[in-house]
Coordinates of C-alpha atoms and ligand atoms in Angstrom, one line a residue:
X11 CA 1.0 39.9 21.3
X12 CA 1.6 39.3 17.1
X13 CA 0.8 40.8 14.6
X14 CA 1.4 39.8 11.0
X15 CA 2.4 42.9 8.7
X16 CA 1.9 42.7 5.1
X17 CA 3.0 44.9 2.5
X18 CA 3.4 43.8 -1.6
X19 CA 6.5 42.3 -1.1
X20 CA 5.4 39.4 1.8
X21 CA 4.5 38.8 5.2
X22 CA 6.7 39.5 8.8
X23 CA 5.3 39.0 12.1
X24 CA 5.5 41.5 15.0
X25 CA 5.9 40.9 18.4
X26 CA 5.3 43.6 21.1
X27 CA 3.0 44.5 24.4
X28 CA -0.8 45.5 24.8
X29 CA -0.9 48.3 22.4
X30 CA 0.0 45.9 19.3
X31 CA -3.4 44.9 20.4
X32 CA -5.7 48.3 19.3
X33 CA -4.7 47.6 15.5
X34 CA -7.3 46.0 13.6
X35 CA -7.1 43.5 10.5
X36 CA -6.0 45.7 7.6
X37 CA -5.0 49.2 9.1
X38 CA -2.4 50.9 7.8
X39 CA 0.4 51.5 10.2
X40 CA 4.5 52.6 10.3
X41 CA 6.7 50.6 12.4
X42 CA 9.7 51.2 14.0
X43 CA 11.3 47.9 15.4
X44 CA 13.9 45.9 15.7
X45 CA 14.4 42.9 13.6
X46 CA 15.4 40.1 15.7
X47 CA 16.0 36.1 14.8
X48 CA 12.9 33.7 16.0
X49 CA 13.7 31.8 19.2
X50 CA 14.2 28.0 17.6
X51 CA 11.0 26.5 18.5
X52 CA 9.1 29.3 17.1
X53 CA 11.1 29.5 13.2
X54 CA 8.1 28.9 11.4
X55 CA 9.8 27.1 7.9
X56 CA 6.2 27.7 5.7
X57 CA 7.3 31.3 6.0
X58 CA 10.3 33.1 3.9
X59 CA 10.4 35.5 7.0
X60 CA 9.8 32.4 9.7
X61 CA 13.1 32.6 10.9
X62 CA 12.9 36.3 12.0
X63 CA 10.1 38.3 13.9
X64 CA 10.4 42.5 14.9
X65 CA 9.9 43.5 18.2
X66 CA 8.1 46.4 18.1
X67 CA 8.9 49.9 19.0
X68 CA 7.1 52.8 17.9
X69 CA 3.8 52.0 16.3
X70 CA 1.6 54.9 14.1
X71 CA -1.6 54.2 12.9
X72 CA -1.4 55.9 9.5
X73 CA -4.9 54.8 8.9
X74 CA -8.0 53.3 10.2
X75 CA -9.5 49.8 8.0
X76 CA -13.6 49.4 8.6
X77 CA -14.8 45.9 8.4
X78 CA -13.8 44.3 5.2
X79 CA -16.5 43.0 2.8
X80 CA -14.3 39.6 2.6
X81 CA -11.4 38.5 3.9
X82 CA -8.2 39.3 1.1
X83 CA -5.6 36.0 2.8
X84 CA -7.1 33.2 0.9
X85 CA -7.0 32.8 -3.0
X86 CA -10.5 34.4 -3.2
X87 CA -11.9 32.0 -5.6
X88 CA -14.8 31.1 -3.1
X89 CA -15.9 34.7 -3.4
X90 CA -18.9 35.8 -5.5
X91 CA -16.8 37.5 -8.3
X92 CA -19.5 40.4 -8.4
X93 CA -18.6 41.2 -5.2
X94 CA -15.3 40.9 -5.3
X95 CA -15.1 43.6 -8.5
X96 CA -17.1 46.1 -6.5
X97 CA -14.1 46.2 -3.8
X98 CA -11.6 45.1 -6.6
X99 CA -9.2 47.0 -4.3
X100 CA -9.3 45.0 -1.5
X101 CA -9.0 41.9 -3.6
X102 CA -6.0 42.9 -5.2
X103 CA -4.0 43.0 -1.5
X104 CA -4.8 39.1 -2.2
X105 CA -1.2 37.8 -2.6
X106 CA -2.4 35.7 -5.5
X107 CA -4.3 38.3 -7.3
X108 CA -1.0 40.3 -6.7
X109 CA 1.8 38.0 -8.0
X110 CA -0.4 38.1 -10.7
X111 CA -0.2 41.9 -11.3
X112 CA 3.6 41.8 -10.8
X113 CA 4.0 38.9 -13.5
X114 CA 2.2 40.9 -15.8
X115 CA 4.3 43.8 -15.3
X116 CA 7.3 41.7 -15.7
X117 CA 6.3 39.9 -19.2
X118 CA 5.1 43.6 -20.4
X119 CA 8.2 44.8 -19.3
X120 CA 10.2 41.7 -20.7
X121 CA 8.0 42.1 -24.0
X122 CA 9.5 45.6 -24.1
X123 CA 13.0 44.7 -24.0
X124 CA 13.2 42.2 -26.5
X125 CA 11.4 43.5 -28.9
X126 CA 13.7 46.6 -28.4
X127 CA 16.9 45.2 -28.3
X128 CA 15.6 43.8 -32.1
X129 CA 15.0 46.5 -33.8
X130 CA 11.5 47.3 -33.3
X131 CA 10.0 50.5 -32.3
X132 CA 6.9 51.1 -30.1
X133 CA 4.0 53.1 -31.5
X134 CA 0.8 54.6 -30.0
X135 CA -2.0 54.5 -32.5
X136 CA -5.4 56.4 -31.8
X137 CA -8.3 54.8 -29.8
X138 CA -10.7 57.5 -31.6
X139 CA -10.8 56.2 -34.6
X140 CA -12.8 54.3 -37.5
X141 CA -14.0 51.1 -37.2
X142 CA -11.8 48.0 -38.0
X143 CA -13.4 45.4 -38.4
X144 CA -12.2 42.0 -36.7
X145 CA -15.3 40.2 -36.3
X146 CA -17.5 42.3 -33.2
X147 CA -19.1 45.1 -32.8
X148 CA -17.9 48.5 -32.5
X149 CA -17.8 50.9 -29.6
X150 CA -19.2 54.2 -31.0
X151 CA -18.5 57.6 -29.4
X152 CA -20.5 60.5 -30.4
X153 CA -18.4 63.5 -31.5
X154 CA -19.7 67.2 -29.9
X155 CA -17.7 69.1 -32.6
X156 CA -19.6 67.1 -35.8
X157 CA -22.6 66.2 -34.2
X158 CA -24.8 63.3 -35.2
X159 CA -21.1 61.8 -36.3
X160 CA -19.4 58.9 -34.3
X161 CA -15.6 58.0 -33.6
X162 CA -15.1 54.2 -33.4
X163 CA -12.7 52.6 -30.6
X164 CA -10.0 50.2 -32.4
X165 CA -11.2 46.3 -32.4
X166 CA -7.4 45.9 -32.8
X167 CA -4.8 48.2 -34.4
X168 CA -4.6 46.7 -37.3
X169 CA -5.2 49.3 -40.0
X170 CA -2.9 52.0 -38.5
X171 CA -0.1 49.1 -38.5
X172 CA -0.4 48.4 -41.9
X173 CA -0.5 52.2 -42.7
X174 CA 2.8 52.2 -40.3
X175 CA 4.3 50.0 -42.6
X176 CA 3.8 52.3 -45.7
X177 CA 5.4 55.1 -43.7
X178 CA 8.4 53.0 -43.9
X179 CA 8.5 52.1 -39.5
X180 CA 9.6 48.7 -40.7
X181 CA 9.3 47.3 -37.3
X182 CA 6.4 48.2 -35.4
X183 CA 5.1 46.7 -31.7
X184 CA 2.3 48.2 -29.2
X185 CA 0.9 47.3 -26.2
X186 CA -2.0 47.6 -27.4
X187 CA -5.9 48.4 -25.8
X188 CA -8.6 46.6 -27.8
X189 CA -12.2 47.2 -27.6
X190 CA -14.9 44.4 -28.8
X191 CA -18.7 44.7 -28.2
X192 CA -18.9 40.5 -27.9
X193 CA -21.2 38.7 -26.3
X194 CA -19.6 37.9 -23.1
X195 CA -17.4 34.0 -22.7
X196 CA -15.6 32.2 -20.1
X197 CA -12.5 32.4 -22.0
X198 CA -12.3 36.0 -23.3
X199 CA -12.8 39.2 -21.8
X200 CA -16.0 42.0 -22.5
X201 CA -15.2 45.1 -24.2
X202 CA -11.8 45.6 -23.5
X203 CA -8.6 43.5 -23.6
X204 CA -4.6 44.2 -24.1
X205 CA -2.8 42.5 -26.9
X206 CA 0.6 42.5 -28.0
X207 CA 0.5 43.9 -31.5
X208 CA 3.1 43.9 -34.3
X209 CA 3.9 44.5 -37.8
X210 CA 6.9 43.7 -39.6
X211 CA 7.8 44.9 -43.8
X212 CA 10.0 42.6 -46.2
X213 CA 8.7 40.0 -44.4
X214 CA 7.7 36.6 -44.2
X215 CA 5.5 33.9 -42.5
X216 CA 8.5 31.6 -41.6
X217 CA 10.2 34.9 -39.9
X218 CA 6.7 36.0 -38.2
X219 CA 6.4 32.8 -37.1
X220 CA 10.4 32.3 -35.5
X221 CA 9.9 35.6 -33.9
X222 CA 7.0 34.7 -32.2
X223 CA 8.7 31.7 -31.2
X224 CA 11.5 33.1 -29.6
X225 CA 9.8 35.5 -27.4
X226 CA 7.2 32.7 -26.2
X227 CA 9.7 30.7 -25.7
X228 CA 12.1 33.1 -23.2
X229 CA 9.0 34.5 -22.1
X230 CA 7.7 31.7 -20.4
X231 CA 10.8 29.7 -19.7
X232 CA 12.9 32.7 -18.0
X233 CA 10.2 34.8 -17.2
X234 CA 7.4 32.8 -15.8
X235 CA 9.5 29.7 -15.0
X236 CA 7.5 27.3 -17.0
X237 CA 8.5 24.3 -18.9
X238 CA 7.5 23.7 -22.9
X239 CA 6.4 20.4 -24.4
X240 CA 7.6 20.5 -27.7
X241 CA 10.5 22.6 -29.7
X242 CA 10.0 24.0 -32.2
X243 CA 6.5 24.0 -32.0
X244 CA 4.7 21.9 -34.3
X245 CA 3.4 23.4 -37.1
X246 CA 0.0 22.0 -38.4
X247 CA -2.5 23.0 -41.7
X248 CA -5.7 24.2 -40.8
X249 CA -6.8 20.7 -42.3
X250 CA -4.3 18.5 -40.7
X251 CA -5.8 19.9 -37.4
X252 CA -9.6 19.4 -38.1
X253 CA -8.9 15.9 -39.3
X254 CA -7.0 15.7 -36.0
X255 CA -8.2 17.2 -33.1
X256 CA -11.7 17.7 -34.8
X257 CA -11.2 21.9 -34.2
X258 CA -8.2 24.5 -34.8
X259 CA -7.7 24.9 -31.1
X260 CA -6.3 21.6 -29.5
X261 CA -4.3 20.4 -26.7
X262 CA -1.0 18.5 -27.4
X263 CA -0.9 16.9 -23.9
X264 CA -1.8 13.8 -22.6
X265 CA -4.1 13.5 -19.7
X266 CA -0.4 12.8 -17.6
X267 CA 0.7 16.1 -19.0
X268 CA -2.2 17.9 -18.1
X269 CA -1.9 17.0 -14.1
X270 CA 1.5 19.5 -14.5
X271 CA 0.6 23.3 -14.1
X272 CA 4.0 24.5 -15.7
X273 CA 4.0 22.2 -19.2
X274 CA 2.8 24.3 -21.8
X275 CA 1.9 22.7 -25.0
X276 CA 2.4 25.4 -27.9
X277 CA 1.7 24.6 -31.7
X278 CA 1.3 26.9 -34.9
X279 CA -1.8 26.9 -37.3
X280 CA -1.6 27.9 -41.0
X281 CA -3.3 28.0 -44.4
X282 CA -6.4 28.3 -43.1
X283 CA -9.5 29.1 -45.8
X284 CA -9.8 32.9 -46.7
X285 CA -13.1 32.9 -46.0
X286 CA -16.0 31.4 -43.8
X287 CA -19.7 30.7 -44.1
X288 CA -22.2 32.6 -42.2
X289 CA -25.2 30.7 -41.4
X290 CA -27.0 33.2 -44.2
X291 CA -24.6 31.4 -46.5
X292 CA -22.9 35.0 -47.0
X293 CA -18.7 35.0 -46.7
X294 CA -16.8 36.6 -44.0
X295 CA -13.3 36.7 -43.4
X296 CA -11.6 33.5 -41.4
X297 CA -9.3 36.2 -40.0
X298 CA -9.8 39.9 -41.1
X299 CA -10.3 41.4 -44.3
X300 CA -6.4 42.0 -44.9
X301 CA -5.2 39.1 -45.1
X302 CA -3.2 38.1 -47.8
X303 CA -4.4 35.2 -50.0
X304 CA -2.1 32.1 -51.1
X305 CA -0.5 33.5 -54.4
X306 CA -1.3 30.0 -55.9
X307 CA -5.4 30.1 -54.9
X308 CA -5.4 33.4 -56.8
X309 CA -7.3 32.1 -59.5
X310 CA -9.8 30.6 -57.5
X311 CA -11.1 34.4 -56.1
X312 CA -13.2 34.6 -59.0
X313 CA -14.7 30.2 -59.4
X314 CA -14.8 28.8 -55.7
X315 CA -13.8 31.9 -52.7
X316 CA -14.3 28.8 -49.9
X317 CA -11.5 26.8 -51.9
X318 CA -8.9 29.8 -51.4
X319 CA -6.3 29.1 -48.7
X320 CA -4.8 32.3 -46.5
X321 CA -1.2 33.5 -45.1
X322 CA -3.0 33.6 -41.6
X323 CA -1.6 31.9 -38.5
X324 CA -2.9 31.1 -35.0
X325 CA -0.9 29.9 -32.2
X326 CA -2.1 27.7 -29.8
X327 CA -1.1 26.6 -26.7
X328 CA -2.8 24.0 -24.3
X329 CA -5.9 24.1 -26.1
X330 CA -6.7 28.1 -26.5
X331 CA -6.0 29.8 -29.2
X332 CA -3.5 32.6 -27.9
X333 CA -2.1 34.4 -30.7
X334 CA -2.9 35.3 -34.7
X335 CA -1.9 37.3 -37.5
X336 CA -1.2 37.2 -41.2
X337 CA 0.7 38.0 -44.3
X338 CA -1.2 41.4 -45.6
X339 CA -2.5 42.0 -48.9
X340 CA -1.1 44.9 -50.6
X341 CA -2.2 45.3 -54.2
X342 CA -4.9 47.8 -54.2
X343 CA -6.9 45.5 -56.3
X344 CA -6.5 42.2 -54.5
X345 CA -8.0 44.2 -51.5
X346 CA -11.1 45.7 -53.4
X347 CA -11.9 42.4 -54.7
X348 CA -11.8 40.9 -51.5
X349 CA -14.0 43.4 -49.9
X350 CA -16.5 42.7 -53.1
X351 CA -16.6 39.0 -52.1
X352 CA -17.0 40.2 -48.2
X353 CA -20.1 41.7 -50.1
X354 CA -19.4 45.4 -49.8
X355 CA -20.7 48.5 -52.2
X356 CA -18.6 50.3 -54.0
X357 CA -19.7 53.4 -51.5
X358 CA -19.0 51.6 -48.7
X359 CA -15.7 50.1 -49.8
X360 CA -14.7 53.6 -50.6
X361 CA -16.2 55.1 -47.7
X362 CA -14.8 52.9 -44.9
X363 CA -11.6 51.9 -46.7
X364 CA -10.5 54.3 -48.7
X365 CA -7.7 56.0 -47.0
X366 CA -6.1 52.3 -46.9
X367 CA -6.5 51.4 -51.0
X368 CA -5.5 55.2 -51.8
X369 CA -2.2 54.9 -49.2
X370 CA -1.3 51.6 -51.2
X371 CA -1.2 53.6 -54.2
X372 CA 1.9 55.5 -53.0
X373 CA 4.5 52.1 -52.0
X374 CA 3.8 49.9 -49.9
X375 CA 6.1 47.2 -48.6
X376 CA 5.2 43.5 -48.1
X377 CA 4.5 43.3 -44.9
X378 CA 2.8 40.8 -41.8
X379 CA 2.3 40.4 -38.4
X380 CA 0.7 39.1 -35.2
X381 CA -0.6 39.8 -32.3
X382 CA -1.9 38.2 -29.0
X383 CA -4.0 38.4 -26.1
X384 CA -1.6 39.7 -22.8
X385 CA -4.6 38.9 -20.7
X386 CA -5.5 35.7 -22.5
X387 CA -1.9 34.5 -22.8
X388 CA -1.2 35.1 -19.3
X389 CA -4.0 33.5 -18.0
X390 CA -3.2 30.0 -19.7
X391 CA 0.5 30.6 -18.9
X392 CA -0.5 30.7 -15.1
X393 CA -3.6 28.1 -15.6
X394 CA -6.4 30.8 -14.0
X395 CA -9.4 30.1 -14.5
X396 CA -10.5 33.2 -16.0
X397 CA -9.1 36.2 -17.5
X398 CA -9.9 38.5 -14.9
X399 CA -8.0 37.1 -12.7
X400 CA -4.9 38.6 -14.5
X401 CA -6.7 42.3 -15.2
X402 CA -6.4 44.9 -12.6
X403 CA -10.0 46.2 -13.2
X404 CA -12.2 44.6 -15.4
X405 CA -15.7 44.3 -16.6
X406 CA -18.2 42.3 -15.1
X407 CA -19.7 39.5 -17.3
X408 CA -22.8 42.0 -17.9
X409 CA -20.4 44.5 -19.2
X410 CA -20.4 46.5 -15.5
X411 CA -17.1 48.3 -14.6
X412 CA -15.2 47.1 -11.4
X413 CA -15.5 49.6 -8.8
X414 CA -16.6 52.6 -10.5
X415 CA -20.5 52.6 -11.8
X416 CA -19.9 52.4 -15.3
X417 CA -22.3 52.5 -17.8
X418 CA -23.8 54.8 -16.4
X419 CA -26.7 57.8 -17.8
X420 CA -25.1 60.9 -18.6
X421 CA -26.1 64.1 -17.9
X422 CA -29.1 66.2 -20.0
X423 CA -26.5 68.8 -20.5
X424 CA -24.3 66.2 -22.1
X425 CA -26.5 64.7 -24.0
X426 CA -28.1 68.1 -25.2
X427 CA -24.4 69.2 -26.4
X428 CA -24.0 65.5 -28.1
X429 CA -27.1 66.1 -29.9
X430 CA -28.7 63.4 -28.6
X431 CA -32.2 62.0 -27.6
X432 CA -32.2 58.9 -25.1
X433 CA -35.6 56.9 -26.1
X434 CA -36.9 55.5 -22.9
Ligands
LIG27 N1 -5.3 42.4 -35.8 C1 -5.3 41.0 -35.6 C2 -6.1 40.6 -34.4 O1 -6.4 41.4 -33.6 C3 -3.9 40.5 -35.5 C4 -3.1 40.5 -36.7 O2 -3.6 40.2 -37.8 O3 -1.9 41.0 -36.6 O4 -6.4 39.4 -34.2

């Protein structure tokens, strides 16, 4: 009889008598054997073990595998994805899903390294915390020590990294955890995501923007093997790139290009606008409200906001936008204007960013950054179709946890303690 036996690393097959025949797809077993070359006709050349089989010897059923909801050998992709959350592990003994776990610990890892090895330190910054606004909606979570008061999970880290950068850190990265009420896309992920974060002080864009470049650029060639269109990467105004491609987020390639999975078209975005309409005609910020505005456009604050040009810049790379960041500003009053024009109070300018205009008061270097997307990144690196399919567990597209039944009610003695009242 055979048997193929599967752990992370591949596939072997097993050769042996009857008993080989009372294990079922997907137990768990330990195997003594002996490994033993493949008689010629049988060397299977598909397989990296196919010149070898084991022939069996003492077999232990460690533990017994029901019937599977789906079958974990084929890329999965045919599989309702609802489903295949809800048993997420089971799909992740799918060799695909699982090269893509171990890629992801090997560009984190990489990430790491190089960043290390130049300087930069790696800091944790708190996930209860006050809102920072990058453009979604906040996860709240009630406090039981203040009740009726709320803790805010981080839309990105970007306030403590500035704040890092008046505490003198200098070079700051973080695999970060991000948390964004949005409304649920194809090409991001709901409520929670990783990014690479990172801050630098006596800085500038050119040097943000080399870093960056270096580490995609040994990332993806020595890491994950694939090949890059164009270096440097081109470098295009916000302008030159609406007049171009008709958006900020293009593709480079041609439709030839696009038939190869490992030709990645990178290319930088900068001086966009400041500031953006709503459709009430109100201003928000392009990027977030920190970002530093063109020295030049200064004047312009006060006559025409939508004419001022910003120190963000977005990085793009066959057609996604995949990372972005910014010079900061750092004059105390640059920053309260700007949150005037963002149409803030005085109360609430002072209430949710005080502690950053009073810590510019005591130094603060010039300082900027970036961050990106792990999950996104990854995913157009490797050409998935989805996020997800680089995420160990995530949300379902109507915010559901994988596996685990989450959100889920809480308990009346919870609640009581919160101080809250669920309306029904
Ligand atoms: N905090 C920004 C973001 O999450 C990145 C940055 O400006 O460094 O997009």
């Amino acid at each position: 009889m055979f048997v193929d036996l599967r752990d992370r690393s591949g596939l072997v097959q097993i050769v042996g008598d009857q008993k080989l025949g009372e294990l079922r797809t997907e137990d768990v077993i330990a195997l003594e054997g002996t490994v033993k070359a493949r008689p010629a006709k049988l060397v299977n050349s598909k397989l990296p073990t196919g010149e070898v089989e084991v022939e069996a010897g003492k077999v232990t059923i460690l533990s017994r595998a029901a019937d599977l909801p789906f079958e974990v050998t084929s890329d999965g992709l045919q599989i309702k994805e609802d489903l295949r959350l809800k048993y997420r592990y089971l799909d992740l003994r799918r060799p695909r899903l699982a090269a893509n776990l171990k890629k992801r610990h090997q560009m984190v890892s990489f990430i790491r390294r190089w960043l290390d090895e130049r300087g930069f330190w790696e800091v944790e910054t708190p996930i209860l915390t006050k809102a920072t606004p990058e453009g979604a909606r906040d996860f709240l979570v009630p406090s039981r020590l203040q009740p009726g008061q709320f803790y805010a999970l981080p839309q990105s880290p970007q306030q403590y990294k500035q704040l890092l950068m008046v505490a003198g850190v200098e070079k700051y990265f973080q695999i970060a955890r991000c948390f964004r009420d949005e409304d649920p896309r194809a090409d991001r992920a709901y409520g929670e995501f990783t990014q690479l974060d990172l801050e630098l002080s006596f800085t500038d864009q050119a040097e943000i923007l080399s870093l960056t470049e270096q580490l995609f650029t040994s990332l993806v060639e020595q890491v994950l093997g694939k090949k890059i269109l164009q270096k440097p990467f081109p470098k295009f105004t916000y302008q030159e790139a609406v007049k171009q491609f008709g958006d900020d987020k293009f593709d480079l390639r041609d439709q030839k290009q696009r038939q190869d999975p490992d030709l990645l078209a990178f290319a930088w975005v900068v001086d966009f606008p400041l500031f953006e309409k709503t459709e009430t005609r109100q201003l928000r910020p392009s990027h977030h409200p920190f970002t530093a505005p063109k020295d030049e456009d200064l004047p312009l604050l006060d006559q025409d906001p939508v004419k001022v040009r910003s120190w963000q810049h977005d990085l793009v790379c066959n057609g996604h936008e995949i990372a972005g960041g910014s010079l900061r500003i750092t004059d105390p009053q640059v920053q309260h204007k700007i949150f005037e024009i963002l149409g803030h109070t005085q109360q609430e300018i002072q209430q949710k960013f005080g502690h950053l205009l009073e810590a510019f008061r005591y130094g603060v270097p010039p300082h900027g950054g970036i961050a990106f997307g792990i999950d996104r990144a990854l995913a157009v690196f490797l050409g998935e179709p989805s996020l997800r399919e680089v995420m160990a567990f995530p949300l379902n597209a109507s915010g559901q946890t994988a596996v685990m039944d989450a959100p889920s009610p809480a308990d009346a003695a919870q609640l009581k303690e919160l101080a809250i009242n669920v309306r029904k």
